[in-house]
PDB file of C-alpha atoms in Angstrom:
ATOM      1  CA  MET A 674       0.115  -0.284  -0.299  1.00 78.00           C
ATOM      2  CA  ALA A 675       3.118   2.125   0.526  1.00 76.00           C
ATOM      3  CA  ARG A 676       4.663   1.414  -2.680  1.00 77.00           C
ATOM      4  CA  ARG A 677       1.083   1.896  -3.995  1.00 78.00           C
ATOM      5  CA  LEU A 678      -0.170   5.674  -2.608  1.00 74.00           C
ATOM      6  CA  ALA A 679       3.394   6.245  -2.590  1.00 72.00           C
ATOM      7  CA  ASN A 680       2.503  10.052   0.167  1.00 74.00           C
ATOM      8  CA  PRO A 681       4.270  10.432   3.291  1.00 70.00           C
ATOM      9  CA  LEU A 682       1.532   9.408   5.509  1.00 76.00           C
ATOM     10  CA  VAL A 683       1.745   6.505   4.560  1.00 82.00           C
ATOM     11  CA  PRO A 684       5.156   5.631   5.435  1.00 85.00           C
ATOM     12  CA  ASP A 685       7.220   1.808   3.494  1.00 85.00           C
ATOM     13  CA  VAL A 686       8.967  -0.904   5.905  1.00 86.00           C
ATOM     14  CA  ALA A 687      11.618   0.815   5.087  1.00 87.00           C
ATOM     15  CA  GLU A 688      11.264   3.949   6.650  1.00 88.00           C
ATOM     16  CA  VAL A 689       9.757   2.552   9.620  1.00 89.00           C
ATOM     17  CA  ALA A 690      12.731   0.448  10.320  1.00 91.00           C
ATOM     18  CA  THR A 691      14.962   3.187  10.237  1.00 92.00           C
ATOM     19  CA  GLU A 692      12.716   5.237  13.272  1.00 92.00           C
ATOM     20  CA  LEU A 693      13.531   1.761  14.898  1.00 92.00           C
ATOM     21  CA  VAL A 694      17.037   1.988  14.708  1.00 93.00           C
ATOM     22  CA  ALA A 695      17.253   5.623  15.552  1.00 93.00           C
ATOM     23  CA  ILE A 696      15.057   5.250  18.657  1.00 93.00           C
ATOM     24  CA  PHE A 697      16.799   1.499  19.528  1.00 93.00           C
ATOM     25  CA  ALA A 698      20.428   3.549  18.778  1.00 93.00           C
ATOM     26  CA  SER A 699      19.566   6.628  20.772  1.00 91.00           C
ATOM     27  CA  GLY A 700      18.591   4.899  23.671  1.00 90.00           C
ATOM     28  CA  ILE A 701      15.719   7.214  24.419  1.00 93.00           C
ATOM     29  CA  PHE A 702      12.815   4.480  23.711  1.00 93.00           C
ATOM     30  CA  PHE A 703      14.328   2.859  26.301  1.00 93.00           C
ATOM     31  CA  SER A 704      14.229   5.950  28.711  1.00 93.00           C
ATOM     32  CA  HIS A 705      11.049   7.405  28.511  1.00 92.00           C
ATOM     33  CA  MET A 706       9.880   3.138  27.962  1.00 92.00           C
ATOM     34  CA  ALA A 707      11.825   2.779  32.175  1.00 92.00           C
ATOM     35  CA  ILE A 708       9.439   6.046  32.806  1.00 91.00           C
ATOM     36  CA  THR A 709       5.902   4.485  31.176  1.00 91.00           C
ATOM     37  CA  LEU A 710       6.820   0.824  33.262  1.00 90.00           C
ATOM     38  CA  GLY A 711       7.579   2.404  36.432  1.00 90.00           C
ATOM     39  CA  ARG A 712       4.226   3.963  36.149  1.00 89.00           C
ATOM     40  CA  VAL A 713       2.004   0.787  35.451  1.00 89.00           C
ATOM     41  CA  ALA A 714       3.580  -1.104  37.838  1.00 89.00           C
ATOM     42  CA  LEU A 715       3.459   1.611  41.114  1.00 91.00           C
ATOM     43  CA  GLY A 716      -0.488   1.499  39.999  1.00 90.00           C
ATOM     44  CA  PHE A 717      -0.512  -1.836  38.962  1.00 88.00           C
ATOM     45  CA  LEU A 718       0.811  -2.204  42.673  1.00 90.00           C
ATOM     46  CA  VAL A 719      -1.786   0.468  43.671  1.00 92.00           C
ATOM     47  CA  ALA A 720      -4.725  -2.374  42.240  1.00 91.00           C
ATOM     48  CA  PHE A 721      -3.566  -5.067  43.562  1.00 89.00           C
ATOM     49  CA  VAL A 722      -3.367  -4.434  47.181  1.00 90.00           C
ATOM     50  CA  VAL A 723      -7.036  -2.763  46.885  1.00 92.00           C
ATOM     51  CA  SER A 724      -8.215  -5.934  44.474  1.00 90.00           C
ATOM     52  CA  LEU A 725      -7.093  -8.401  46.892  1.00 87.00           C
ATOM     53  CA  ILE A 726      -9.065  -7.042  49.641  1.00 90.00           C
ATOM     54  CA  LEU A 727     -12.051  -6.259  47.464  1.00 92.00           C
ATOM     55  CA  GLY A 728     -11.875  -9.313  45.730  1.00 89.00           C
ATOM     56  CA  ILE A 729     -11.460 -11.601  49.387  1.00 86.00           C
ATOM     57  CA  CYS A 730     -14.157  -9.673  51.005  1.00 89.00           C
ATOM     58  CA  MET A 731     -16.778 -10.326  47.593  1.00 90.00           C
ATOM     59  CA  GLY A 732     -16.325 -13.789  47.554  1.00 86.00           C
ATOM     60  CA  ARG A 733     -16.506 -14.593  51.198  1.00 83.00           C
ATOM     61  CA  ASN A 734     -18.882 -12.213  52.524  1.00 86.00           C
ATOM     62  CA  ARG A 735     -22.532 -11.593  50.753  1.00 87.00           C
ATOM     63  CA  TYR A 736     -23.406  -8.441  51.874  1.00 91.00           C
ATOM     64  CA  ALA A 737     -20.204  -7.341  50.815  1.00 90.00           C
ATOM     65  CA  ARG A 738     -20.855  -8.284  47.508  1.00 89.00           C
ATOM     66  CA  GLN A 739     -23.937  -7.016  46.948  1.00 90.00           C
ATOM     67  CA  PHE A 740     -21.830  -3.357  48.221  1.00 92.00           C
ATOM     68  CA  PHE A 741     -19.314  -3.471  45.780  1.00 91.00           C
ATOM     69  CA  GLU A 742     -20.461  -4.996  42.523  1.00 89.00           C
ATOM     70  CA  PRO A 743     -22.298  -2.282  41.183  1.00 90.00           C
ATOM     71  CA  ALA A 744     -19.486   0.414  41.546  1.00 90.00           C
ATOM     72  CA  ILE A 745     -16.719  -3.043  40.227  1.00 89.00           C
ATOM     73  CA  LEU A 746     -19.696  -3.801  37.298  1.00 88.00           C
ATOM     74  CA  ILE A 747     -19.256   0.307  36.217  1.00 89.00           C
ATOM     75  CA  GLY A 748     -15.669   0.694  36.879  1.00 87.00           C
ATOM     76  CA  LEU A 749     -15.670  -1.940  33.935  1.00 86.00           C
ATOM     77  CA  THR A 750     -18.174  -0.529  31.072  1.00 87.00           C
ATOM     78  CA  VAL A 751     -15.799   2.996  31.934  1.00 86.00           C
ATOM     79  CA  PRO A 752     -13.638   3.139  28.838  1.00 84.00           C
ATOM     80  CA  GLY A 753     -10.229   4.126  29.813  1.00 82.00           C
ATOM     81  CA  LEU A 754     -10.060   7.450  27.648  1.00 83.00           C
ATOM     82  CA  VAL A 755     -12.746   8.871  30.844  1.00 87.00           C
ATOM     83  CA  TRP A 756     -10.260   7.250  33.282  1.00 86.00           C
ATOM     84  CA  ALA A 757      -7.306   9.455  31.883  1.00 85.00           C
ATOM     85  CA  LEU A 758      -9.302  12.861  31.204  1.00 86.00           C
ATOM     86  CA  LEU A 759     -10.230  12.909  34.533  1.00 87.00           C
ATOM     87  CA  CYS A 760      -7.151  12.040  36.692  1.00 86.00           C
ATOM     88  CA  VAL A 761      -5.565  15.173  34.695  1.00 84.00           C
ATOM     89  CA  THR A 762      -7.641  16.750  35.274  1.00 85.00           C
ATOM     90  CA  TRP A 763      -8.641  16.310  39.332  1.00 86.00           C
ATOM     91  CA  PHE A 764      -4.860  16.029  40.319  1.00 84.00           C
ATOM     92  CA  GLY A 765      -3.046  17.674  36.839  1.00 80.00           C
ATOM     93  CA  ILE A 766       0.483  16.863  35.648  1.00 78.00           C
ATOM     94  CA  SER A 767       1.957  14.388  38.792  1.00 80.00           C
ATOM     95  CA  LEU A 768       2.825  10.701  39.264  1.00 80.00           C
ATOM     96  CA  THR A 769      -0.888  10.819  41.086  1.00 84.00           C
ATOM     97  CA  THR A 770      -2.600  10.605  37.973  1.00 85.00           C
ATOM     98  CA  SER A 771      -0.965   8.489  36.163  1.00 86.00           C
ATOM     99  CA  THR A 772      -0.987   5.851  39.319  1.00 88.00           C
ATOM    100  CA  LEU A 773      -4.918   6.605  39.986  1.00 90.00           C
ATOM    101  CA  ALA A 774      -5.871   6.739  36.372  1.00 89.00           C
ATOM    102  CA  VAL A 775      -3.947   2.494  36.193  1.00 89.00           C
ATOM    103  CA  ALA A 776      -4.847   1.071  39.311  1.00 91.00           C
ATOM    104  CA  LEU A 777      -8.706   3.152  38.367  1.00 90.00           C
ATOM    105  CA  SER A 778      -8.679   0.795  35.342  1.00 88.00           C
ATOM    106  CA  LEU A 779      -7.095  -3.030  36.317  1.00 88.00           C
ATOM    107  CA  SER A 780      -9.346  -2.353  40.172  1.00 90.00           C
ATOM    108  CA  PRO A 781     -12.555  -3.506  38.423  1.00 89.00           C
ATOM    109  CA  PRO A 782     -11.989  -6.697  35.806  1.00 86.00           C
ATOM    110  CA  LEU A 783      -8.712  -8.129  38.909  1.00 88.00           C
ATOM    111  CA  THR A 784     -11.431  -7.347  42.263  1.00 90.00           C
ATOM    112  CA  LEU A 785     -14.082  -9.263  40.047  1.00 88.00           C
ATOM    113  CA  SER A 786     -11.381 -12.184  38.872  1.00 87.00           C
ATOM    114  CA  ILE A 787      -9.970 -12.092  42.805  1.00 87.00           C
ATOM    115  CA  ALA A 788     -14.227 -12.641  44.298  1.00 88.00           C
ATOM    116  CA  GLN A 789     -15.145 -15.277  40.944  1.00 86.00           C
ATOM    117  CA  GLY A 790     -12.186 -17.443  42.311  1.00 85.00           C
ATOM    118  CA  ILE A 791     -13.325 -17.128  46.137  1.00 85.00           C
ATOM    119  CA  LYS A 792     -16.431 -19.242  45.430  1.00 83.00           C
ATOM    120  CA  THR A 793     -14.583 -21.274  43.577  1.00 84.00           C
ATOM    121  CA  VAL A 794     -13.041 -22.976  45.969  1.00 81.00           C
ATOM    122  CA  ASN A 795     -14.096 -26.346  47.299  1.00 80.00           C
ATOM    123  CA  ALA A 796     -16.514 -25.861  50.542  1.00 80.00           C
ATOM    124  CA  ASP A 797     -15.465 -29.484  51.599  1.00 83.00           C
ATOM    125  CA  LEU A 798     -11.554 -28.905  51.999  1.00 82.00           C
ATOM    126  CA  GLN A 799     -12.272 -24.745  54.091  1.00 81.00           C
ATOM    127  CA  GLU A 800     -15.026 -27.486  56.229  1.00 82.00           C
ATOM    128  CA  ILE A 801     -11.492 -29.603  57.010  1.00 84.00           C
ATOM    129  CA  THR A 802      -9.547 -26.496  56.909  1.00 83.00           C
ATOM    130  CA  ALA A 803     -11.965 -25.248  59.165  1.00 82.00           C
ATOM    131  CA  VAL A 804     -11.960 -28.266  62.059  1.00 83.00           C
ATOM    132  CA  TYR A 805      -8.147 -29.098  61.432  1.00 81.00           C
ATOM    133  CA  ARG A 806      -8.698 -25.541  62.913  1.00 83.00           C
ATOM    134  CA  LEU A 807      -5.822 -24.630  60.459  1.00 81.00           C
ATOM    135  CA  SER A 808      -3.727 -21.181  60.343  1.00 83.00           C
ATOM    136  CA  ILE A 809      -5.155 -17.956  58.286  1.00 80.00           C
ATOM    137  CA  TRP A 810      -1.609 -18.269  57.152  1.00 83.00           C
ATOM    138  CA  SER A 811      -1.595 -21.743  55.592  1.00 84.00           C
ATOM    139  CA  ARG A 812      -5.133 -21.264  54.181  1.00 81.00           C
ATOM    140  CA  LEU A 813      -4.159 -18.927  52.147  1.00 80.00           C
ATOM    141  CA  ARG A 814      -0.823 -20.298  50.768  1.00 80.00           C
ATOM    142  CA  PHE A 815      -2.035 -24.105  50.953  1.00 81.00           C
ATOM    143  CA  LEU A 816      -5.949 -23.655  50.132  1.00 82.00           C
ATOM    144  CA  PHE A 817      -6.838 -20.391  48.306  1.00 80.00           C
ATOM    145  CA  LEU A 818      -3.558 -19.032  46.393  1.00 81.00           C
ATOM    146  CA  PRO A 819      -3.338 -22.177  44.462  1.00 80.00           C
ATOM    147  CA  THR A 820      -7.293 -22.499  44.049  1.00 81.00           C
ATOM    148  CA  LEU A 821      -7.196 -18.368  42.965  1.00 82.00           C
ATOM    149  CA  THR A 822      -3.840 -18.313  40.487  1.00 81.00           C
ATOM    150  CA  PRO A 823      -5.402 -19.080  37.269  1.00 81.00           C
ATOM    151  CA  PHE A 824      -8.272 -15.982  37.839  1.00 82.00           C
ATOM    152  CA  LEU A 825      -5.811 -13.697  38.646  1.00 82.00           C
ATOM    153  CA  LEU A 826      -3.329 -13.978  36.229  1.00 82.00           C
ATOM    154  CA  ASN A 827      -6.275 -13.955  34.219  1.00 81.00           C
ATOM    155  CA  GLY A 828      -7.481 -10.376  35.951  1.00 77.00           C
ATOM    156  CA  ILE A 829      -3.469  -9.378  35.821  1.00 79.00           C
ATOM    157  CA  ARG A 830      -3.483 -10.091  31.468  1.00 81.00           C
ATOM    158  CA  ILE A 831      -7.004  -8.349  31.386  1.00 79.00           C
ATOM    159  CA  GLY A 832      -5.902  -5.269  33.892  1.00 75.00           C
ATOM    160  CA  LEU A 833      -3.001  -4.574  31.662  1.00 77.00           C
ATOM    161  CA  SER A 834      -4.297  -4.663  28.848  1.00 79.00           C
ATOM    162  CA  MET A 835      -6.053  -2.250  29.848  1.00 81.00           C
ATOM    163  CA  GLY A 836      -3.448  -0.607  31.495  1.00 82.00           C
ATOM    164  CA  TRP A 837      -0.809  -0.231  29.148  1.00 84.00           C
ATOM    165  CA  LYS A 838      -3.956   2.122  26.628  1.00 84.00           C
ATOM    166  CA  VAL A 839      -4.844   4.755  30.007  1.00 87.00           C
ATOM    167  CA  ILE A 840      -1.201   5.394  30.566  1.00 88.00           C
ATOM    168  CA  VAL A 841      -0.241   5.789  27.064  1.00 87.00           C
ATOM    169  CA  LEU A 842      -3.466   8.258  26.999  1.00 86.00           C
ATOM    170  CA  VAL A 843      -1.730  10.577  30.233  1.00 88.00           C
ATOM    171  CA  GLU A 844       1.084  10.268  28.640  1.00 87.00           C
ATOM    172  CA  ILE A 845      -0.681  12.467  25.697  1.00 86.00           C
ATOM    173  CA  PHE A 846      -2.903  14.865  27.194  1.00 81.00           C
ATOM    174  CA  GLY A 847      -0.875  15.876  30.188  1.00 73.00           C
ATOM    175  CA  LEU A 848       3.002  14.387  31.337  1.00 79.00           C
ATOM    176  CA  SER A 849       6.163  14.647  29.671  1.00 81.00           C
ATOM    177  CA  SER A 850       7.817  11.924  28.962  1.00 86.00           C
ATOM    178  CA  GLY A 851       6.715   8.347  28.478  1.00 88.00           C
ATOM    179  CA  VAL A 852       5.803   6.767  25.010  1.00 90.00           C
ATOM    180  CA  GLY A 853       2.623   8.342  25.184  1.00 90.00           C
ATOM    181  CA  TYR A 854       4.342  11.818  25.368  1.00 90.00           C
ATOM    182  CA  ARG A 855       7.069  10.302  22.559  1.00 92.00           C
ATOM    183  CA  LEU A 856       3.521   9.500  20.057  1.00 91.00           C
ATOM    184  CA  ASN A 857       2.320  13.051  20.497  1.00 91.00           C
ATOM    185  CA  THR A 858       4.663  14.548  19.498  1.00 91.00           C
ATOM    186  CA  GLU A 859       5.429  12.027  16.606  1.00 90.00           C
ATOM    187  CA  TYR A 860       2.059  12.540  15.860  1.00 89.00           C
ATOM    188  CA  SER A 861       2.989  16.617  16.195  1.00 88.00           C
ATOM    189  CA  ALA A 862       5.253  16.591  13.931  1.00 88.00           C
ATOM    190  CA  MET A 863       3.089  15.061  11.202  1.00 87.00           C
ATOM    191  CA  ASN A 864       6.269  11.845  11.268  1.00 89.00           C
ATOM    192  CA  VAL A 865       3.712   8.994  11.351  1.00 89.00           C
ATOM    193  CA  ALA A 866       7.095   6.740  10.481  1.00 90.00           C
ATOM    194  CA  GLY A 867       8.169   7.260  13.787  1.00 91.00           C
ATOM    195  CA  VAL A 868       4.243   6.746  15.570  1.00 92.00           C
ATOM    196  CA  LEU A 869       4.589   3.483  13.982  1.00 92.00           C
ATOM    197  CA  ALA A 870       8.439   3.126  15.064  1.00 93.00           C
ATOM    198  CA  TRP A 871       7.671   3.556  18.928  1.00 93.00           C
ATOM    199  CA  THR A 872       3.943   2.144  19.069  1.00 92.00           C
ATOM    200  CA  ILE A 873       5.941  -1.481  17.238  1.00 93.00           C
ATOM    201  CA  GLY A 874       8.413  -0.993  19.983  1.00 92.00           C
ATOM    202  CA  PHE A 875       6.105  -0.495  22.767  1.00 90.00           C
ATOM    203  CA  ALA A 876       4.072  -3.091  21.318  1.00 89.00           C
ATOM    204  CA  GLY A 877       7.668  -5.751  21.082  1.00 91.00           C
ATOM    205  CA  VAL A 878       7.752  -4.912  25.252  1.00 90.00           C
ATOM    206  CA  MET A 879       4.675  -5.610  26.071  1.00 86.00           C
ATOM    207  CA  ALA A 880       5.081  -9.180  24.175  1.00 87.00           C
ATOM    208  CA  LEU A 881       8.260  -9.821  25.908  1.00 88.00           C
ATOM    209  CA  LEU A 882       6.140  -8.773  29.022  1.00 85.00           C
ATOM    210  CA  GLU A 883       3.348 -11.417  28.058  1.00 81.00           C
ATOM    211  CA  TYR A 884       5.136 -14.571  26.865  1.00 83.00           C
ATOM    212  CA  GLY A 885       8.625 -14.204  29.177  1.00 82.00           C
ATOM    213  CA  VAL A 886       7.430 -12.802  32.423  1.00 82.00           C
ATOM    214  CA  ILE A 887       3.600 -13.357  33.142  1.00 81.00           C
ATOM    215  CA  GLY A 888       3.972 -16.869  30.801  1.00 80.00           C
ATOM    216  CA  GLY A 889       7.018 -17.923  32.980  1.00 82.00           C
ATOM    217  CA  ILE A 890       5.652 -16.598  36.524  1.00 80.00           C
ATOM    218  CA  GLU A 891       2.491 -19.001  35.754  1.00 78.00           C
ATOM    219  CA  ARG A 892       4.328 -22.176  34.342  1.00 80.00           C
ATOM    220  CA  TYR A 893       6.106 -22.197  37.638  1.00 79.00           C
ATOM    221  CA  VAL A 894       2.814 -21.914  39.474  1.00 76.00           C
ATOM    222  CA  THR A 895       1.062 -23.556  37.940  1.00 74.00           C
ATOM    223  CA  ARG A 896       4.284 -26.516  36.783  1.00 75.00           C
ATOM    224  CA  TRP A 897       2.215 -29.281  39.187  1.00 69.00           C
ATOM    225  CA  ARG A 898      -0.835 -29.379  37.943  1.00 71.00           C
ATOM    226  CA  ARG A 899      -1.525 -33.088  36.067  1.00 70.00           C
ATOM    227  CA  VAL A 900      -1.562 -31.871  32.417  1.00 68.00           C
ATOM    228  CA  ALA A 901      -4.081 -34.865  30.421  1.00 65.00           C
ATOM    229  CA  THR A 902      -1.882 -36.742  27.462  1.00 69.00           C
ATOM    230  CA  VAL A 903      -4.954 -37.448  25.273  1.00 69.00           C
TER     231      VAL A 903
END
């Protein structure tokens, strides 16, 4: 398409590759990517702590579930763009903006996933742990966490996929560093090849985190599970 149109708005592969090599060679990609990853990690940490507490409460207590469930469902339907705009409006250009925007987008799917996982914990096993008076830590380690692992990983995947989009929007709208900021800079200069280069680099890092980090954690924590051979 690029060759047929011969239009600067549709760069060919060579132009995009040149931009990609340039941002990698100069180190600018890694510095801005590290900033974006740090913001996402901080927002994810806040969301994980809040979601773990709310998810366990909703899964174990009917009244807590009835109270928090409407807010969780509303949170699932709110677009990431809205969180980005509201946080930039309320908190301006600060670390609080990116942290809260990511946390607000990650918390609903992660909380719902944890709550669903808690409800699937075997009732007979819960009664056995009560009979033998196992400590809360032992119940959490040997009963709840093994059951919750698939739900946690699924919630993390869904939440992070939303978090990446939100953090880029926040950086585009109000921050002066990060991948979103660089995308906005390239867009302002009408450098489509630059926009595509940053997008490809960003997508590559996300794929590396998905298959290398999250996938590796999943393989490690589920290594005890028996895999069917038929």
